[in-house]
């Protein structure tokens, strides 16, 4: 069975939501970032950068004789999409590249800026709230682009929900309480529709 080493952060939630929606049997092993468990020798063997999430898939494939270990949220979710999620990750390269575009936009331009905002506010000895706010605002401004797309189509790449929507959901969910979705009508409609989806709803119930 797949094991996801994770913690309740946005990147951790993204990997967990994708596993949940792809209905892949899995177990969760919590790596307590507050206790520094990501820096244990055992964890560093799986991911030398000392970051969650990490996915371990024991399925026998591609002639390998030991479990596959994957880190980096984008690599994890696209691996899952390729192996287990045809319906969520189109096989046609043109459509797939559109899904990838949103995945990387979300993970690099948005999640990274928001994590650095959190780092500057909460994780360093001398917090730097002004610099942190610049990064937060920069990330939230990017949602203009999401909003434009979601005003003309149901989901990020078209009429069907894909990995791109799943990867984008946890940040929007976490930021909605700070007024993000009130700022953007298209994003707000998408957020409402996503929340109404049965799989997303059952994942949100588990999150509470
Ligand atoms: N680029 C990595 C970033 C992973 C990352 O920053 N993980 C954070 C939690 S969201 C972490 O484990 N931080 C622990 C630390 O910095 O010590 C990815 O996309 O997975």
PDB file of C-alpha atoms and ligand atoms in Angstrom:
ATOM      1  CA  UNK A   1       0.000   0.000   0.000  1.00  0.00           C
ATOM      2  CA  UNK A   2       1.162   3.547  -0.722  1.00  0.00           C
ATOM      3  CA  UNK A   3       2.500   5.483   2.276  1.00  0.00           C
ATOM      4  CA  UNK A   4       2.401   9.284   2.404  1.00  0.00           C
ATOM      5  CA  UNK A   5       4.774  10.940   4.855  1.00  0.00           C
ATOM      6  CA  UNK A   6       3.204  14.285   5.538  1.00  0.00           C
ATOM      7  CA  UNK A   7       2.096  17.046   7.880  1.00  0.00           C
ATOM      8  CA  UNK A   8      -0.919  19.323   7.828  1.00  0.00           C
ATOM      9  CA  UNK A   9       0.527  22.019   5.535  1.00  0.00           C
ATOM     10  CA  UNK A  10      -0.678  23.062   2.101  1.00  0.00           C
ATOM     11  CA  UNK A  11       1.777  20.821   0.237  1.00  0.00           C
ATOM     12  CA  UNK A  12       0.880  17.929   2.516  1.00  0.00           C
ATOM     13  CA  UNK A  13      -2.813  18.564   1.939  1.00  0.00           C
ATOM     14  CA  UNK A  14      -2.353  18.657  -1.834  1.00  0.00           C
ATOM     15  CA  UNK A  15      -0.733  15.201  -1.910  1.00  0.00           C
ATOM     16  CA  UNK A  16      -3.369  13.813   0.454  1.00  0.00           C
ATOM     17  CA  UNK A  17      -6.293  15.273  -1.501  1.00  0.00           C
ATOM     18  CA  UNK A  18      -4.991  13.779  -4.750  1.00  0.00           C
ATOM     19  CA  UNK A  19      -4.591  10.319  -3.169  1.00  0.00           C
ATOM     20  CA  UNK A  20      -8.090  10.615  -1.718  1.00  0.00           C
ATOM     21  CA  UNK A  21      -9.741  11.667  -4.997  1.00  0.00           C
ATOM     22  CA  UNK A  22      -7.890   9.038  -7.043  1.00  0.00           C
ATOM     23  CA  UNK A  23      -9.203   6.511  -4.495  1.00  0.00           C
ATOM     24  CA  UNK A  24      -5.792   4.983  -3.985  1.00  0.00           C
ATOM     25  CA  UNK A  25      -5.574   2.922  -0.795  1.00  0.00           C
ATOM     26  CA  UNK A  26      -2.896   4.558   1.316  1.00  0.00           C
ATOM     27  CA  UNK A  27      -1.679   5.096   4.841  1.00  0.00           C
ATOM     28  CA  UNK A  28      -0.593   8.416   6.293  1.00  0.00           C
ATOM     29  CA  UNK A  29       2.529   8.709   8.425  1.00  0.00           C
ATOM     30  CA  UNK A  30       2.721  12.055  10.168  1.00  0.00           C
ATOM     31  CA  UNK A  31       6.099  13.773  10.214  1.00  0.00           C
ATOM     32  CA  UNK A  32       5.834  16.349  12.979  1.00  0.00           C
ATOM     33  CA  UNK A  33       7.548  19.436  11.559  1.00  0.00           C
ATOM     34  CA  UNK A  34       7.228  21.242  14.877  1.00  0.00           C
ATOM     35  CA  UNK A  35       9.310  18.510  16.541  1.00  0.00           C
ATOM     36  CA  UNK A  36      11.849  18.551  13.691  1.00  0.00           C
ATOM     37  CA  UNK A  37      11.077  14.963  12.630  1.00  0.00           C
ATOM     38  CA  UNK A  38      11.792  15.985   9.003  1.00  0.00           C
ATOM     39  CA  UNK A  39      15.459  16.227   9.975  1.00  0.00           C
ATOM     40  CA  UNK A  40      15.728  12.697  11.418  1.00  0.00           C
ATOM     41  CA  UNK A  41      18.309  10.453   9.750  1.00  0.00           C
ATOM     42  CA  UNK A  42      15.560   8.033   8.730  1.00  0.00           C
ATOM     43  CA  UNK A  43      13.522  10.741   6.987  1.00  0.00           C
ATOM     44  CA  UNK A  44      16.549  12.334   5.319  1.00  0.00           C
ATOM     45  CA  UNK A  45      17.282   8.991   3.656  1.00  0.00           C
ATOM     46  CA  UNK A  46      13.961   9.360   1.826  1.00  0.00           C
ATOM     47  CA  UNK A  47      14.241  13.083   1.120  1.00  0.00           C
ATOM     48  CA  UNK A  48      17.647  14.679   1.707  1.00  0.00           C
ATOM     49  CA  UNK A  49      16.056  18.138   1.595  1.00  0.00           C
ATOM     50  CA  UNK A  50      14.143  17.347   4.808  1.00  0.00           C
ATOM     51  CA  UNK A  51      10.731  18.383   3.519  1.00  0.00           C
ATOM     52  CA  UNK A  52       7.312  16.772   3.375  1.00  0.00           C
ATOM     53  CA  UNK A  53       5.470  15.381   1.475  1.00  0.00           C
ATOM     54  CA  UNK A  54       7.161  12.118   0.512  1.00  0.00           C
ATOM     55  CA  UNK A  55       5.345   9.244  -1.157  1.00  0.00           C
ATOM     56  CA  UNK A  56       6.457   5.612  -1.057  1.00  0.00           C
ATOM     57  CA  UNK A  57       4.848   3.251  -3.548  1.00  0.00           C
ATOM     58  CA  UNK A  58       5.680  -0.446  -3.125  1.00  0.00           C
ATOM     59  CA  UNK A  59       3.853  -1.485  -6.341  1.00  0.00           C
ATOM     60  CA  UNK A  60       6.035  -3.650  -8.534  1.00  0.00           C
ATOM     61  CA  UNK A  61       6.558  -1.828 -11.825  1.00  0.00           C
ATOM     62  CA  UNK A  62       9.189  -0.875 -14.333  1.00  0.00           C
ATOM     63  CA  UNK A  63      11.339  -3.815 -13.185  1.00  0.00           C
ATOM     64  CA  UNK A  64      12.261  -2.147  -9.919  1.00  0.00           C
ATOM     65  CA  UNK A  65      13.049  -4.355  -6.963  1.00  0.00           C
ATOM     66  CA  UNK A  66      12.346  -1.871  -4.167  1.00  0.00           C
ATOM     67  CA  UNK A  67       9.611   0.657  -3.381  1.00  0.00           C
ATOM     68  CA  UNK A  68       9.602   3.915  -5.318  1.00  0.00           C
ATOM     69  CA  UNK A  69      10.247   6.987  -3.152  1.00  0.00           C
ATOM     70  CA  UNK A  70       9.109  10.357  -4.559  1.00  0.00           C
ATOM     71  CA  UNK A  71       9.396  13.821  -3.037  1.00  0.00           C
ATOM     72  CA  UNK A  72       8.339  17.243  -4.395  1.00  0.00           C
ATOM     73  CA  UNK A  73       4.597  17.815  -4.428  1.00  0.00           C
ATOM     74  CA  UNK A  74       4.445  18.333  -8.197  1.00  0.00           C
ATOM     75  CA  UNK A  75       6.377  15.127  -8.880  1.00  0.00           C
ATOM     76  CA  UNK A  76       4.159  13.200  -6.448  1.00  0.00           C
ATOM     77  CA  UNK A  77       0.836  14.327  -7.898  1.00  0.00           C
ATOM     78  CA  UNK A  78       1.845  13.906 -11.539  1.00  0.00           C
ATOM     79  CA  UNK A  79       3.257  10.433 -10.741  1.00  0.00           C
ATOM     80  CA  UNK A  80      -0.088   9.546  -9.159  1.00  0.00           C
ATOM     81  CA  UNK A  81      -1.935  11.013 -12.132  1.00  0.00           C
ATOM     82  CA  UNK A  82       0.134   9.002 -14.636  1.00  0.00           C
ATOM     83  CA  UNK A  83      -0.092   5.709 -12.725  1.00  0.00           C
ATOM     84  CA  UNK A  84      -3.565   5.814 -11.232  1.00  0.00           C
ATOM     85  CA  UNK A  85      -5.580   8.772 -12.467  1.00  0.00           C
ATOM     86  CA  UNK A  86      -6.439   8.668 -16.162  1.00  0.00           C
ATOM     87  CA  UNK A  87      -9.661  10.528 -15.518  1.00  0.00           C
ATOM     88  CA  UNK A  88      -7.816  13.346 -13.737  1.00  0.00           C
ATOM     89  CA  UNK A  89      -4.717  13.667 -15.880  1.00  0.00           C
ATOM     90  CA  UNK A  90      -5.411  13.553 -19.635  1.00  0.00           C
ATOM     91  CA  UNK A  91      -3.217  11.198 -21.638  1.00  0.00           C
ATOM     92  CA  UNK A  92      -3.173  13.451 -24.664  1.00  0.00           C
ATOM     93  CA  UNK A  93       0.009  15.539 -24.369  1.00  0.00           C
ATOM     94  CA  UNK A  94      -1.601  18.824 -25.432  1.00  0.00           C
ATOM     95  CA  UNK A  95      -4.300  18.608 -22.760  1.00  0.00           C
ATOM     96  CA  UNK A  96      -1.829  17.290 -20.202  1.00  0.00           C
ATOM     97  CA  UNK A  97       0.479  20.254 -20.725  1.00  0.00           C
ATOM     98  CA  UNK A  98      -2.436  22.585 -19.933  1.00  0.00           C
ATOM     99  CA  UNK A  99      -3.032  20.730 -16.665  1.00  0.00           C
ATOM    100  CA  UNK A 100       0.700  20.886 -15.887  1.00  0.00           C
ATOM    101  CA  UNK A 101       0.751  24.626 -16.503  1.00  0.00           C
ATOM    102  CA  UNK A 102      -1.772  25.236 -13.710  1.00  0.00           C
ATOM    103  CA  UNK A 103      -0.118  22.724 -11.386  1.00  0.00           C
ATOM    104  CA  UNK A 104       3.240  24.461 -11.659  1.00  0.00           C
ATOM    105  CA  UNK A 105       1.703  27.925 -11.481  1.00  0.00           C
ATOM    106  CA  UNK A 106       0.021  26.960  -8.224  1.00  0.00           C
ATOM    107  CA  UNK A 107       2.998  25.161  -6.702  1.00  0.00           C
ATOM    108  CA  UNK A 108       5.801  27.514  -7.710  1.00  0.00           C
ATOM    109  CA  UNK A 109       4.361  31.029  -7.969  1.00  0.00           C
ATOM    110  CA  UNK A 110       1.663  30.732  -5.332  1.00  0.00           C
ATOM    111  CA  UNK A 111       2.461  28.048  -2.743  1.00  0.00           C
ATOM    112  CA  UNK A 112       6.149  28.978  -2.602  1.00  0.00           C
ATOM    113  CA  UNK A 113       5.410  32.663  -2.020  1.00  0.00           C
ATOM    114  CA  UNK A 114       2.849  31.807   0.648  1.00  0.00           C
ATOM    115  CA  UNK A 115       5.244  29.436   2.397  1.00  0.00           C
ATOM    116  CA  UNK A 116       7.970  32.106   2.360  1.00  0.00           C
ATOM    117  CA  UNK A 117       5.441  34.568   3.773  1.00  0.00           C
ATOM    118  CA  UNK A 118       4.791  32.131   6.628  1.00  0.00           C
ATOM    119  CA  UNK A 119       8.543  31.602   7.051  1.00  0.00           C
ATOM    120  CA  UNK A 120       9.264  35.349   7.334  1.00  0.00           C
ATOM    121  CA  UNK A 121       6.375  35.857   9.759  1.00  0.00           C
ATOM    122  CA  UNK A 122       6.531  32.807  11.945  1.00  0.00           C
ATOM    123  CA  UNK A 123       9.608  30.657  11.570  1.00  0.00           C
ATOM    124  CA  UNK A 124      12.552  33.038  11.862  1.00  0.00           C
ATOM    125  CA  UNK A 125      13.996  34.557  14.994  1.00  0.00           C
ATOM    126  CA  UNK A 126      13.362  38.162  13.958  1.00  0.00           C
ATOM    127  CA  UNK A 127      10.040  38.150  12.078  1.00  0.00           C
ATOM    128  CA  UNK A 128       9.834  40.372   9.004  1.00  0.00           C
ATOM    129  CA  UNK A 129       6.119  41.050   8.581  1.00  0.00           C
ATOM    130  CA  UNK A 130       6.476  43.749   5.910  1.00  0.00           C
ATOM    131  CA  UNK A 131       8.547  41.602   3.575  1.00  0.00           C
ATOM    132  CA  UNK A 132       6.215  38.701   4.359  1.00  0.00           C
ATOM    133  CA  UNK A 133       3.162  40.716   3.329  1.00  0.00           C
ATOM    134  CA  UNK A 134       4.749  41.634  -0.008  1.00  0.00           C
ATOM    135  CA  UNK A 135       5.122  37.926  -0.804  1.00  0.00           C
ATOM    136  CA  UNK A 136       1.593  37.129   0.388  1.00  0.00           C
ATOM    137  CA  UNK A 137       0.068  39.912  -1.740  1.00  0.00           C
ATOM    138  CA  UNK A 138       2.124  38.859  -4.746  1.00  0.00           C
ATOM    139  CA  UNK A 139       0.796  35.306  -4.402  1.00  0.00           C
ATOM    140  CA  UNK A 140      -2.810  36.394  -3.945  1.00  0.00           C
ATOM    141  CA  UNK A 141      -2.616  38.764  -6.939  1.00  0.00           C
ATOM    142  CA  UNK A 142      -1.808  35.792  -9.152  1.00  0.00           C
ATOM    143  CA  UNK A 143      -5.366  34.573  -8.572  1.00  0.00           C
ATOM    144  CA  UNK A 144      -6.460  37.226 -11.070  1.00  0.00           C
ATOM    145  CA  UNK A 145      -5.259  34.811 -13.724  1.00  0.00           C
ATOM    146  CA  UNK A 146      -7.217  31.933 -12.175  1.00  0.00           C
ATOM    147  CA  UNK A 147     -10.267  34.180 -11.990  1.00  0.00           C
ATOM    148  CA  UNK A 148     -10.118  35.083 -15.693  1.00  0.00           C
ATOM    149  CA  UNK A 149     -10.033  31.393 -16.621  1.00  0.00           C
ATOM    150  CA  UNK A 150     -12.806  30.450 -14.212  1.00  0.00           C
ATOM    151  CA  UNK A 151     -15.121  33.123 -15.560  1.00  0.00           C
ATOM    152  CA  UNK A 152     -15.188  31.387 -18.934  1.00  0.00           C
ATOM    153  CA  UNK A 153     -14.975  27.697 -18.010  1.00  0.00           C
ATOM    154  CA  UNK A 154     -16.163  25.447 -15.228  1.00  0.00           C
ATOM    155  CA  UNK A 155     -12.726  24.183 -14.181  1.00  0.00           C
ATOM    156  CA  UNK A 156      -9.200  25.421 -14.765  1.00  0.00           C
ATOM    157  CA  UNK A 157      -8.631  23.646 -18.069  1.00  0.00           C
ATOM    158  CA  UNK A 158     -12.187  23.058 -19.316  1.00  0.00           C
ATOM    159  CA  UNK A 159     -15.446  21.392 -18.421  1.00  0.00           C
ATOM    160  CA  UNK A 160     -13.919  18.592 -16.322  1.00  0.00           C
ATOM    161  CA  UNK A 161     -12.199  18.676 -12.962  1.00  0.00           C
ATOM    162  CA  UNK A 162      -8.548  17.625 -13.274  1.00  0.00           C
ATOM    163  CA  UNK A 163      -5.417  17.352 -11.151  1.00  0.00           C
ATOM    164  CA  UNK A 164      -4.959  21.106 -11.737  1.00  0.00           C
ATOM    165  CA  UNK A 165      -8.118  21.838  -9.740  1.00  0.00           C
ATOM    166  CA  UNK A 166      -7.202  19.392  -6.975  1.00  0.00           C
ATOM    167  CA  UNK A 167      -3.722  20.889  -6.592  1.00  0.00           C
ATOM    168  CA  UNK A 168      -5.217  24.390  -6.431  1.00  0.00           C
ATOM    169  CA  UNK A 169      -7.972  23.643  -3.941  1.00  0.00           C
ATOM    170  CA  UNK A 170      -6.128  23.506  -0.562  1.00  0.00           C
ATOM    171  CA  UNK A 171      -4.566  26.974  -0.864  1.00  0.00           C
ATOM    172  CA  UNK A 172      -7.822  28.561  -1.965  1.00  0.00           C
ATOM    173  CA  UNK A 173      -9.614  26.778   0.870  1.00  0.00           C
ATOM    174  CA  UNK A 174      -7.066  28.025   3.402  1.00  0.00           C
ATOM    175  CA  UNK A 175      -7.151  31.580   1.995  1.00  0.00           C
ATOM    176  CA  UNK A 176     -10.935  31.846   1.633  1.00  0.00           C
ATOM    177  CA  UNK A 177     -11.277  32.799   5.286  1.00  0.00           C
ATOM    178  CA  UNK A 178      -9.012  35.785   4.615  1.00  0.00           C
ATOM    179  CA  UNK A 179     -11.343  37.055   1.879  1.00  0.00           C
ATOM    180  CA  UNK A 180      -9.526  35.664  -1.177  1.00  0.00           C
ATOM    181  CA  UNK A 181     -12.647  34.309  -2.840  1.00  0.00           C
ATOM    182  CA  UNK A 182     -14.617  37.505  -2.138  1.00  0.00           C
ATOM    183  CA  UNK A 183     -12.089  39.345  -4.257  1.00  0.00           C
ATOM    184  CA  UNK A 184     -12.648  37.223  -7.367  1.00  0.00           C
ATOM    185  CA  UNK A 185     -16.104  36.211  -8.670  1.00  0.00           C
ATOM    186  CA  UNK A 186     -14.898  33.411 -10.976  1.00  0.00           C
ATOM    187  CA  UNK A 187     -12.706  31.904  -8.284  1.00  0.00           C
ATOM    188  CA  UNK A 188     -15.569  32.140  -5.802  1.00  0.00           C
ATOM    189  CA  UNK A 189     -17.948  30.206  -8.100  1.00  0.00           C
ATOM    190  CA  UNK A 190     -15.283  27.521  -8.691  1.00  0.00           C
ATOM    191  CA  UNK A 191     -14.587  27.251  -4.943  1.00  0.00           C
ATOM    192  CA  UNK A 192     -18.304  26.749  -4.275  1.00  0.00           C
ATOM    193  CA  UNK A 193     -18.559  24.056  -6.989  1.00  0.00           C
ATOM    194  CA  UNK A 194     -15.419  22.308  -5.753  1.00  0.00           C
ATOM    195  CA  UNK A 195     -16.755  22.208  -2.198  1.00  0.00           C
ATOM    196  CA  UNK A 196     -19.994  20.679  -3.474  1.00  0.00           C
ATOM    197  CA  UNK A 197     -18.135  17.757  -5.081  1.00  0.00           C
ATOM    198  CA  UNK A 198     -18.666  14.575  -3.066  1.00  0.00           C
ATOM    199  CA  UNK A 199     -15.007  13.513  -3.033  1.00  0.00           C
ATOM    200  CA  UNK A 200     -13.813  16.964  -1.994  1.00  0.00           C
ATOM    201  CA  UNK A 201     -16.532  17.087   0.647  1.00  0.00           C
ATOM    202  CA  UNK A 202     -15.467  13.790   2.146  1.00  0.00           C
ATOM    203  CA  UNK A 203     -11.836  14.961   2.184  1.00  0.00           C
ATOM    204  CA  UNK A 204     -12.846  18.199   3.920  1.00  0.00           C
ATOM    205  CA  UNK A 205     -14.714  16.157   6.538  1.00  0.00           C
ATOM    206  CA  UNK A 206     -11.523  14.204   7.229  1.00  0.00           C
ATOM    207  CA  UNK A 207      -9.535  17.425   7.475  1.00  0.00           C
ATOM    208  CA  UNK A 208     -11.708  18.803  10.272  1.00  0.00           C
TER     209      UNK A 208
HETATM  210  N1  LIG B   1       9.238  22.141  -3.174  1.00  0.00           N
HETATM  211  C1  LIG B   1       8.791  21.261  -2.130  1.00  0.00           C
HETATM  212  C2  LIG B   1       8.573  22.071  -0.890  1.00  0.00           C
HETATM  213  C3  LIG B   1       8.234  21.202   0.284  1.00  0.00           C
HETATM  214  C4  LIG B   1       8.143  22.028   1.557  1.00  0.00           C
HETATM  215  O1  LIG B   1       8.545  23.196   1.619  1.00  0.00           O
HETATM  216  N2  LIG B   1       7.620  21.403   2.614  1.00  0.00           N
HETATM  217  C5  LIG B   1       7.499  22.094   3.876  1.00  0.00           C
HETATM  218  C6  LIG B   1       6.078  21.981   4.403  1.00  0.00           C
HETATM  219  S1  LIG B   1       4.932  22.618   3.227  1.00  0.00           S
HETATM  220  C7  LIG B   1       8.405  21.427   4.882  1.00  0.00           C
HETATM  221  O2  LIG B   1       8.497  20.222   4.955  1.00  0.00           O
HETATM  222  N3  LIG B   1       9.082  22.232   5.690  1.00  0.00           N
HETATM  223  C8  LIG B   1       9.928  21.727   6.724  1.00  0.00           C
HETATM  224  C9  LIG B   1      11.128  22.587   6.957  1.00  0.00           C
HETATM  225  O3  LIG B   1      11.302  23.587   6.227  1.00  0.00           O
HETATM  226  O4  LIG B   1      11.903  22.236   7.846  1.00  0.00           O
HETATM  227  C10 LIG B   1       7.503  20.555  -2.553  1.00  0.00           C
HETATM  228  O5  LIG B   1       6.825  21.065  -3.464  1.00  0.00           O
HETATM  229  O6  LIG B   1       7.162  19.490  -2.013  1.00  0.00           O
END
